[in-house]
mmCIF file of C-alpha atoms and ligand atoms in Angstrom:
data_model
loop_
_atom_site.group_PDB
_atom_site.id
_atom_site.type_symbol
_atom_site.label_atom_id
_atom_site.label_comp_id
_atom_site.label_asym_id
_atom_site.label_seq_id
_atom_site.Cartn_x
_atom_site.Cartn_y
_atom_site.Cartn_z
ATOM 1 C CA MET A 1 -27.340 15.472 6.275
ATOM 2 C CA GLU A 2 -25.668 18.240 4.296
ATOM 3 C CA ILE A 3 -23.536 17.621 1.224
ATOM 4 C CA LEU A 4 -20.756 20.158 0.802
ATOM 5 C CA LYS A 5 -18.731 20.184 -2.374
ATOM 6 C CA THR A 6 -16.389 23.140 -1.931
ATOM 7 C CA LYS A 7 -13.677 23.861 0.633
ATOM 8 C CA LYS A 8 -15.232 27.214 1.384
ATOM 9 C CA ARG A 9 -18.673 25.786 2.172
ATOM 10 C CA MET A 10 -17.162 22.992 4.274
ATOM 11 C CA GLN A 11 -15.023 25.460 6.246
ATOM 12 C CA GLN A 12 -17.979 27.796 6.765
ATOM 13 C CA TRP A 13 -20.127 24.880 7.947
ATOM 14 C CA SER A 14 -17.485 23.795 10.474
ATOM 15 C CA GLU A 15 -16.756 27.347 11.634
ATOM 16 C CA ALA A 16 -20.448 27.985 12.274
ATOM 17 C CA ARG A 17 -20.684 24.794 14.371
ATOM 18 C CA ARG A 18 -17.512 25.551 16.310
ATOM 19 C CA LYS A 19 -18.739 29.079 17.097
ATOM 20 C CA LYS A 20 -21.811 27.510 18.677
ATOM 21 C CA GLY A 21 -19.518 25.319 20.813
ATOM 22 C CA LYS A 22 -20.282 22.139 18.871
ATOM 23 C CA THR A 23 -17.615 19.445 18.558
ATOM 24 C CA ILE A 24 -16.830 17.714 15.260
ATOM 25 C CA CYS A 25 -15.760 14.141 14.567
ATOM 26 C CA PHE A 26 -14.284 13.362 11.155
ATOM 27 C CA VAL A 27 -13.902 10.146 9.149
ATOM 28 C CA PRO A 28 -11.954 10.545 5.872
ATOM 29 C CA THR A 29 -12.552 7.890 3.178
ATOM 30 C CA MET A 30 -12.239 7.240 -0.527
ATOM 31 C CA GLY A 31 -15.853 6.073 -0.653
ATOM 32 C CA TYR A 32 -17.406 2.807 -1.840
ATOM 33 C CA LEU A 33 -18.378 2.406 1.795
ATOM 34 C CA HIS A 34 -18.529 -0.954 3.536
ATOM 35 C CA GLN A 35 -18.970 -2.054 7.133
ATOM 36 C CA GLY A 36 -15.318 -1.198 7.916
ATOM 37 C CA HIS A 37 -15.995 2.469 7.121
ATOM 38 C CA ILE A 38 -19.343 2.346 8.920
ATOM 39 C CA SER A 39 -17.667 1.015 12.074
ATOM 40 C CA LEU A 40 -15.485 4.153 12.138
ATOM 41 C CA LEU A 41 -18.580 6.343 11.819
ATOM 42 C CA GLU A 42 -20.261 4.381 14.610
ATOM 43 C CA LYS A 43 -17.205 4.802 16.809
ATOM 44 C CA GLY A 44 -17.153 8.544 16.190
ATOM 45 C CA ARG A 45 -20.895 9.257 16.356
ATOM 46 C CA PRO A 46 -21.340 9.311 20.168
ATOM 47 C CA LEU A 47 -18.115 11.274 20.757
ATOM 48 C CA CYS A 48 -19.056 14.609 19.178
ATOM 49 C CA ASP A 49 -22.052 16.760 18.256
ATOM 50 C CA GLU A 50 -21.336 16.577 14.518
ATOM 51 C CA LEU A 51 -20.099 13.702 12.362
ATOM 52 C CA VAL A 52 -18.375 14.581 9.080
ATOM 53 C CA LEU A 53 -17.525 12.036 6.382
ATOM 54 C CA SER A 54 -15.310 12.921 3.441
ATOM 55 C CA ILE A 55 -15.354 10.994 0.195
ATOM 56 C CA PHE A 56 -12.404 11.801 -2.037
ATOM 57 C CA VAL A 57 -10.360 9.423 -4.171
ATOM 58 C CA ASN A 58 -7.051 11.149 -3.612
ATOM 59 C CA PRO A 59 -4.944 11.030 -6.796
ATOM 60 C CA SER A 60 -1.707 12.006 -5.032
ATOM 61 C CA GLN A 61 -1.590 8.744 -3.078
ATOM 62 C CA PHE A 62 -1.702 6.554 -6.193
ATOM 63 C CA GLY A 63 1.484 5.689 -8.104
ATOM 64 C CA PRO A 64 1.584 5.851 -11.910
ATOM 65 C CA ASN A 65 0.710 2.151 -12.405
ATOM 66 C CA GLU A 66 -1.875 1.864 -9.646
ATOM 67 C CA ASP A 67 -5.668 1.620 -9.762
ATOM 68 C CA LEU A 68 -6.704 5.297 -9.556
ATOM 69 C CA ASP A 69 -8.845 5.180 -12.706
ATOM 70 C CA ALA A 70 -10.425 1.839 -11.801
ATOM 71 C CA TYR A 71 -11.123 2.683 -8.147
ATOM 72 C CA PRO A 72 -14.748 1.641 -7.408
ATOM 73 C CA MET A 73 -17.368 4.329 -6.761
ATOM 74 C CA ASP A 74 -21.039 4.359 -5.764
ATOM 75 C CA ILE A 75 -21.911 7.792 -4.416
ATOM 76 C CA GLU A 76 -25.639 7.088 -4.163
ATOM 77 C CA SER A 77 -25.120 4.055 -1.933
ATOM 78 C CA ASP A 78 -22.419 5.919 0.068
ATOM 79 C CA LEU A 79 -24.782 8.822 0.810
ATOM 80 C CA ARG A 80 -27.547 6.443 1.891
ATOM 81 C CA LEU A 81 -25.192 4.510 4.215
ATOM 82 C CA ALA A 82 -23.749 7.761 5.586
ATOM 83 C CA LYS A 83 -27.208 9.048 6.450
ATOM 84 C CA GLU A 84 -28.106 5.773 8.160
ATOM 85 C CA ALA A 85 -24.888 5.978 10.201
ATOM 86 C CA GLY A 86 -25.807 9.426 11.518
ATOM 87 C CA VAL A 87 -23.416 11.528 9.416
ATOM 88 C CA THR A 88 -24.385 15.210 9.641
ATOM 89 C CA ALA A 89 -22.226 16.475 6.749
ATOM 90 C CA VAL A 90 -20.487 14.867 3.790
ATOM 91 C CA PHE A 91 -17.528 16.643 2.222
ATOM 92 C CA LEU A 92 -17.499 15.612 -1.435
ATOM 93 C CA PRO A 93 -14.925 17.697 -3.297
ATOM 94 C CA GLN A 94 -13.766 17.432 -6.902
ATOM 95 C CA LYS A 95 -10.082 16.862 -7.621
ATOM 96 C CA GLU A 96 -9.519 20.488 -8.751
ATOM 97 C CA GLU A 97 -10.940 21.732 -5.456
ATOM 98 C CA ILE A 98 -8.263 19.881 -3.475
ATOM 99 C CA TYR A 99 -5.410 20.212 -5.979
ATOM 100 C CA PRO A 100 -5.630 23.455 -7.970
ATOM 101 C CA HIS A 101 -3.266 23.549 -10.964
ATOM 102 C CA ASP A 102 -0.583 25.517 -9.052
ATOM 103 C CA PHE A 103 -0.499 23.154 -6.052
ATOM 104 C CA GLN A 104 3.066 22.329 -4.937
ATOM 105 C CA THR A 105 3.283 21.390 -1.242
ATOM 106 C CA ARG A 106 3.850 17.884 0.095
ATOM 107 C CA ILE A 107 4.092 16.538 3.656
ATOM 108 C CA CYS A 108 6.966 14.063 4.190
ATOM 109 C CA LEU A 109 7.880 11.989 7.229
ATOM 110 C CA ASP A 110 11.439 10.752 7.717
ATOM 111 C CA SER A 111 11.076 7.123 8.610
ATOM 112 C CA LEU A 112 7.575 5.591 8.996
ATOM 113 C CA PRO A 113 6.633 5.817 5.276
ATOM 114 C CA HIS A 114 9.710 3.853 4.200
ATOM 115 C CA HIS A 115 8.671 0.539 5.764
ATOM 116 C CA LEU A 116 5.997 -2.007 4.732
ATOM 117 C CA CYS A 117 3.780 -0.602 1.925
ATOM 118 C CA GLY A 118 6.118 2.359 1.386
ATOM 119 C CA LYS A 119 8.698 0.069 -0.222
ATOM 120 C CA SER A 120 6.491 -0.783 -3.187
ATOM 121 C CA ARG A 121 4.357 2.399 -3.018
ATOM 122 C CA PRO A 122 6.966 5.178 -2.705
ATOM 123 C CA VAL A 123 4.611 8.122 -3.276
ATOM 124 C CA HIS A 124 1.648 6.738 -1.338
ATOM 125 C CA PHE A 125 2.125 8.023 2.196
ATOM 126 C CA GLY A 126 3.289 11.480 1.152
ATOM 127 C CA GLY A 127 -0.003 11.742 -0.732
ATOM 128 C CA VAL A 128 -1.954 10.471 2.272
ATOM 129 C CA ALA A 129 -0.241 12.820 4.755
ATOM 130 C CA THR A 130 -0.761 15.777 2.421
ATOM 131 C CA VAL A 131 -4.443 15.164 1.754
ATOM 132 C CA VAL A 132 -5.193 14.416 5.414
ATOM 133 C CA THR A 133 -3.482 17.683 6.415
ATOM 134 C CA LYS A 134 -5.636 19.551 3.919
ATOM 135 C CA LEU A 135 -8.793 17.768 5.040
ATOM 136 C CA PHE A 136 -7.997 18.582 8.681
ATOM 137 C CA ASN A 137 -7.614 22.268 7.771
ATOM 138 C CA ILE A 138 -10.866 22.242 5.822
ATOM 139 C CA VAL A 139 -13.037 20.214 8.222
ATOM 140 C CA MET A 140 -11.381 21.460 11.451
ATOM 141 C CA PRO A 141 -12.394 18.414 13.529
ATOM 142 C CA ASP A 142 -11.843 17.799 17.238
ATOM 143 C CA VAL A 143 -11.570 14.041 16.722
ATOM 144 C CA ALA A 144 -10.705 11.962 13.642
ATOM 145 C CA VAL A 145 -11.111 8.197 13.292
ATOM 146 C CA PHE A 146 -8.878 5.990 11.122
ATOM 147 C CA GLY A 147 -9.005 2.220 10.611
ATOM 148 C CA LYS A 148 -6.208 -0.047 11.828
ATOM 149 C CA LYS A 149 -6.722 -2.043 8.623
ATOM 150 C CA ASP A 150 -4.307 0.571 7.221
ATOM 151 C CA TYR A 151 -2.067 0.303 10.268
ATOM 152 C CA GLN A 152 0.906 2.115 8.726
ATOM 153 C CA GLN A 153 -1.345 4.979 7.647
ATOM 154 C CA PHE A 154 -2.779 5.156 11.185
ATOM 155 C CA GLN A 155 0.720 5.375 12.696
ATOM 156 C CA ILE A 156 1.788 7.996 10.155
ATOM 157 C CA ILE A 157 -1.247 10.182 10.880
ATOM 158 C CA ARG A 158 -0.671 9.913 14.629
ATOM 159 C CA GLN A 159 2.995 10.844 14.193
ATOM 160 C CA MET A 160 2.165 13.751 11.876
ATOM 161 C CA VAL A 161 -0.503 15.109 14.230
ATOM 162 C CA SER A 162 1.992 14.988 17.102
ATOM 163 C CA ASP A 163 4.896 16.452 15.074
ATOM 164 C CA LEU A 164 2.855 19.278 13.531
ATOM 165 C CA ASP A 165 0.819 20.072 16.687
ATOM 166 C CA PHE A 166 -2.622 19.511 15.216
ATOM 167 C CA ASN A 167 -5.134 19.915 18.023
ATOM 168 C CA ILE A 168 -7.028 16.797 16.922
ATOM 169 C CA GLU A 169 -7.503 13.543 18.803
ATOM 170 C CA ILE A 170 -6.760 10.552 16.548
ATOM 171 C CA LEU A 171 -8.646 7.342 17.272
ATOM 172 C CA GLY A 172 -8.155 3.915 15.713
ATOM 173 C CA GLY A 173 -10.952 1.540 14.708
ATOM 174 C CA GLU A 174 -10.450 -2.234 14.786
ATOM 175 C CA ILE A 175 -10.354 -4.198 11.509
ATOM 176 C CA VAL A 176 -13.808 -5.306 10.363
ATOM 177 C CA ARG A 177 -13.833 -8.680 8.588
ATOM 178 C CA GLU A 178 -16.192 -10.737 6.468
ATOM 179 C CA SER A 179 -17.533 -13.841 8.242
ATOM 180 C CA ASP A 180 -14.762 -15.973 6.670
ATOM 181 C CA GLY A 181 -12.026 -13.656 7.980
ATOM 182 C CA LEU A 182 -11.262 -11.554 4.881
ATOM 183 C CA ALA A 183 -10.628 -7.956 5.968
ATOM 184 C CA MET A 184 -13.231 -5.702 4.344
ATOM 185 C CA SER A 185 -11.829 -3.459 1.647
ATOM 186 C CA SER A 186 -13.229 -1.489 -1.271
ATOM 187 C CA ARG A 187 -10.654 -3.360 -3.382
ATOM 188 C CA ASN A 188 -12.280 -6.741 -2.588
ATOM 189 C CA ALA A 189 -14.738 -5.750 -5.352
ATOM 190 C CA TYR A 190 -11.963 -6.493 -7.882
ATOM 191 C CA LEU A 191 -11.698 -10.163 -6.826
ATOM 192 C CA ALA A 192 -13.162 -12.843 -9.101
ATOM 193 C CA ALA A 193 -14.761 -15.889 -7.411
ATOM 194 C CA GLY A 194 -11.609 -18.051 -7.399
ATOM 195 C CA GLN A 195 -9.457 -15.150 -6.291
ATOM 196 C CA ARG A 196 -11.717 -14.566 -3.306
ATOM 197 C CA GLU A 197 -10.517 -17.924 -1.897
ATOM 198 C CA SER A 198 -6.879 -16.961 -2.472
ATOM 199 C CA ALA A 199 -7.488 -13.676 -0.646
ATOM 200 C CA LEU A 200 -8.242 -15.689 2.489
ATOM 201 C CA SER A 201 -4.540 -16.584 2.615
ATOM 202 C CA LEU A 202 -3.936 -13.219 4.318
ATOM 203 C CA SER A 203 -6.166 -13.602 7.365
ATOM 204 C CA ARG A 204 -5.339 -17.299 7.605
ATOM 205 C CA SER A 205 -1.632 -16.449 7.646
ATOM 206 C CA LEU A 206 -2.193 -14.103 10.566
ATOM 207 C CA HIS A 207 -3.979 -16.912 12.358
ATOM 208 C CA LEU A 208 -1.215 -19.450 11.604
ATOM 209 C CA ALA A 209 1.465 -17.052 12.822
ATOM 210 C CA GLY A 210 -0.526 -16.366 15.993
ATOM 211 C CA GLN A 211 -0.692 -20.107 16.675
ATOM 212 C CA ALA A 212 3.054 -20.580 16.106
ATOM 213 C CA ILE A 213 3.881 -17.670 18.409
ATOM 214 C CA ALA A 214 1.471 -18.975 21.067
ATOM 215 C CA LYS A 215 3.322 -22.307 20.902
ATOM 216 C CA GLY A 216 6.578 -20.478 21.683
ATOM 217 C CA GLU A 217 8.156 -19.791 18.282
ATOM 218 C CA LYS A 218 10.201 -16.619 18.652
ATOM 219 C CA ASN A 219 12.079 -16.547 15.360
ATOM 220 C CA PRO A 220 10.296 -14.450 12.691
ATOM 221 C CA ALA A 221 12.320 -16.117 9.897
ATOM 222 C CA VAL A 222 10.966 -19.570 10.820
ATOM 223 C CA ILE A 223 7.343 -18.369 10.748
ATOM 224 C CA GLU A 224 7.904 -16.333 7.597
ATOM 225 C CA LYS A 225 9.137 -19.440 5.759
ATOM 226 C CA LYS A 226 5.969 -21.314 6.734
ATOM 227 C CA LEU A 227 3.767 -18.413 5.664
ATOM 228 C CA ILE A 228 5.491 -18.102 2.288
ATOM 229 C CA ALA A 229 4.825 -21.796 1.576
ATOM 230 C CA PHE A 230 1.259 -21.467 2.839
ATOM 231 C CA ILE A 231 0.441 -18.390 0.724
ATOM 232 C CA GLN A 232 2.110 -19.809 -2.374
ATOM 233 C CA GLY A 233 -0.252 -22.786 -2.070
ATOM 234 C CA PHE A 234 -3.129 -20.502 -3.154
ATOM 235 C CA PRO A 235 -3.526 -19.791 -6.897
ATOM 236 C CA GLU A 236 -2.641 -16.360 -8.306
ATOM 237 C CA THR A 237 -0.923 -15.104 -5.135
ATOM 238 C CA ARG A 238 2.274 -13.040 -5.166
ATOM 239 C CA ILE A 239 3.771 -11.860 -1.881
ATOM 240 C CA ASP A 240 4.720 -8.200 -1.653
ATOM 241 C CA TYR A 241 5.902 -8.389 1.974
ATOM 242 C CA ILE A 242 5.563 -10.299 5.222
ATOM 243 C CA SER A 243 6.845 -8.165 8.085
ATOM 244 C CA PHE A 244 7.233 -8.895 11.769
ATOM 245 C CA CYS A 245 7.829 -5.428 13.128
ATOM 246 C CA ASP A 246 7.722 -3.070 16.057
ATOM 247 C CA PRO A 247 4.142 -1.711 16.309
ATOM 248 C CA THR A 248 5.352 1.870 16.879
ATOM 249 C CA THR A 249 8.418 2.307 14.658
ATOM 250 C CA LEU A 250 7.485 -0.399 12.090
ATOM 251 C CA GLU A 251 11.167 -1.486 12.134
ATOM 252 C CA PRO A 252 11.554 -5.264 11.579
ATOM 253 C CA VAL A 253 12.186 -7.283 14.777
ATOM 254 C CA GLY A 254 14.741 -10.107 15.021
ATOM 255 C CA LEU A 255 13.031 -11.820 17.951
ATOM 256 C CA ILE A 256 9.385 -12.112 18.964
ATOM 257 C CA ASP A 257 9.745 -11.484 22.687
ATOM 258 C CA LYS A 258 7.114 -8.749 23.067
ATOM 259 C CA GLN A 259 4.046 -7.544 21.179
ATOM 260 C CA ILE A 260 4.739 -7.304 17.450
ATOM 261 C CA LEU A 261 2.824 -6.204 14.393
ATOM 262 C CA LEU A 262 2.582 -8.834 11.683
ATOM 263 C CA ALA A 263 1.758 -6.985 8.471
ATOM 264 C CA LEU A 264 1.151 -8.586 5.083
ATOM 265 C CA ALA A 265 0.678 -7.361 1.538
ATOM 266 C CA ILE A 266 -0.197 -9.867 -1.152
ATOM 267 C CA ARG A 267 -1.270 -9.552 -4.736
ATOM 268 C CA VAL A 268 -4.099 -11.809 -5.809
ATOM 269 C CA GLY A 269 -4.104 -11.524 -9.568
ATOM 270 C CA LYS A 270 -3.783 -7.767 -10.099
ATOM 271 C CA THR A 271 -5.391 -6.829 -6.775
ATOM 272 C CA ARG A 272 -3.084 -5.815 -3.946
ATOM 273 C CA LEU A 273 -4.494 -6.641 -0.511
ATOM 274 C CA ILE A 274 -3.169 -5.849 2.963
ATOM 275 C CA ASP A 275 -3.922 -7.178 6.427
ATOM 276 C CA ASN A 276 -2.274 -7.128 9.835
ATOM 277 C CA ALA A 277 -2.530 -8.220 13.437
ATOM 278 C CA LEU A 278 -0.899 -7.261 16.700
ATOM 279 C CA ILE A 279 0.413 -10.464 18.268
ATOM 280 C CA ASP A 280 1.598 -10.734 21.860
ATOM 281 C CA PRO A 281 3.644 -13.826 22.800
ATOM 282 C CA SER A 282 2.568 -13.514 26.439
ATOM 283 C CA GLN A 283 -1.117 -13.989 25.572
HETATM 284 P P1 AMP B 301 -10.357 4.023 2.407
HETATM 285 O O1 AMP B 301 -11.702 4.435 1.907
HETATM 286 O O2 AMP B 301 -9.922 2.671 1.951
HETATM 287 O O3 AMP B 301 -9.315 5.096 2.223
HETATM 288 O O4 AMP B 301 -10.522 3.850 3.978
HETATM 289 C C1 AMP B 301 -11.031 4.899 4.777
HETATM 290 C C2 AMP B 301 -10.849 4.517 6.234
HETATM 291 O O5 AMP B 301 -11.536 3.293 6.501
HETATM 292 C C3 AMP B 301 -9.378 4.283 6.602
HETATM 293 O O6 AMP B 301 -9.128 4.842 7.882
HETATM 294 C C4 AMP B 301 -9.291 2.776 6.612
HETATM 295 O O7 AMP B 301 -8.274 2.286 7.457
HETATM 296 C C5 AMP B 301 -10.646 2.395 7.132
HETATM 297 N N1 AMP B 301 -10.980 1.009 6.789
HETATM 298 C C6 AMP B 301 -10.965 0.440 5.557
HETATM 299 N N2 AMP B 301 -11.265 -0.879 5.642
HETATM 300 C C7 AMP B 301 -11.473 -1.144 6.949
HETATM 301 C C8 AMP B 301 -11.800 -2.327 7.686
HETATM 302 N N3 AMP B 301 -11.985 -3.497 7.088
HETATM 303 N N4 AMP B 301 -11.922 -2.225 9.024
HETATM 304 C C9 AMP B 301 -11.737 -1.034 9.652
HETATM 305 N N5 AMP B 301 -11.417 0.113 9.027
HETATM 306 C C10 AMP B 301 -11.290 0.068 7.689
#
């Protein structure tokens, strides 16, 4: 497994492989790897000759009062897990390598970034789209795998790849959960013991909503009211949003008469957690 720290070395590595006719699969991350990240690597591994992982805590996707400086890191463990997962190259750039002092370009999408997390994180998706564009140009993959845990991000990347004609196949990996249902996240490391219980309100809400929809409830407002009461029953929770929306456009739906995305963002203490599920009333 090679560790490449500069854009130039990463590009040269990829170019050399492509010249030999090798295909490249890419999984971008911010590190502090857990089984959710590993599942994306495992999905990608059999699809291509090479498997590239990037680890970069991207400052441009954090707002001024967010957790950039506190974001957890453990490069040694990440490199060990990457090797075990069959990664052939790790791209591990410094901030200045990705954003030189004269950097001034930003990728914007018209509508998708303004729903769900975009409402409370206005700079987030512009930062994500910009860094992913740069990483695509540096790594030059044939396939890239993103987790549906960040469903809005996944949709935005798919839209951007289609709009900007990137010749890259985008695949989605299912959400990997702890045995009690909590979606794995690097940010779970922030949760104190009591808060861990409150964090379960997310996955349990998805389950409750699924049950209500299966019983025939079609009105999102009725389910939302129940979920608000349910979540508020857990200590230290503060709801950012509960959204019943169209899985493609992320526009809110007024009636649950076909498959919808239920997306949640909740603060537990100072930690902001997200989760989601696709729910189909006909199933
Ligand atoms: P991050 O390091 O949080 O930026 O995540 C890197 C990639 O891993 C993104 O595509 C995430 O959607 C994905 N990911 C994070 N957590 C999970 C999870 N629990 N299940 C599946 N994919 C995940």
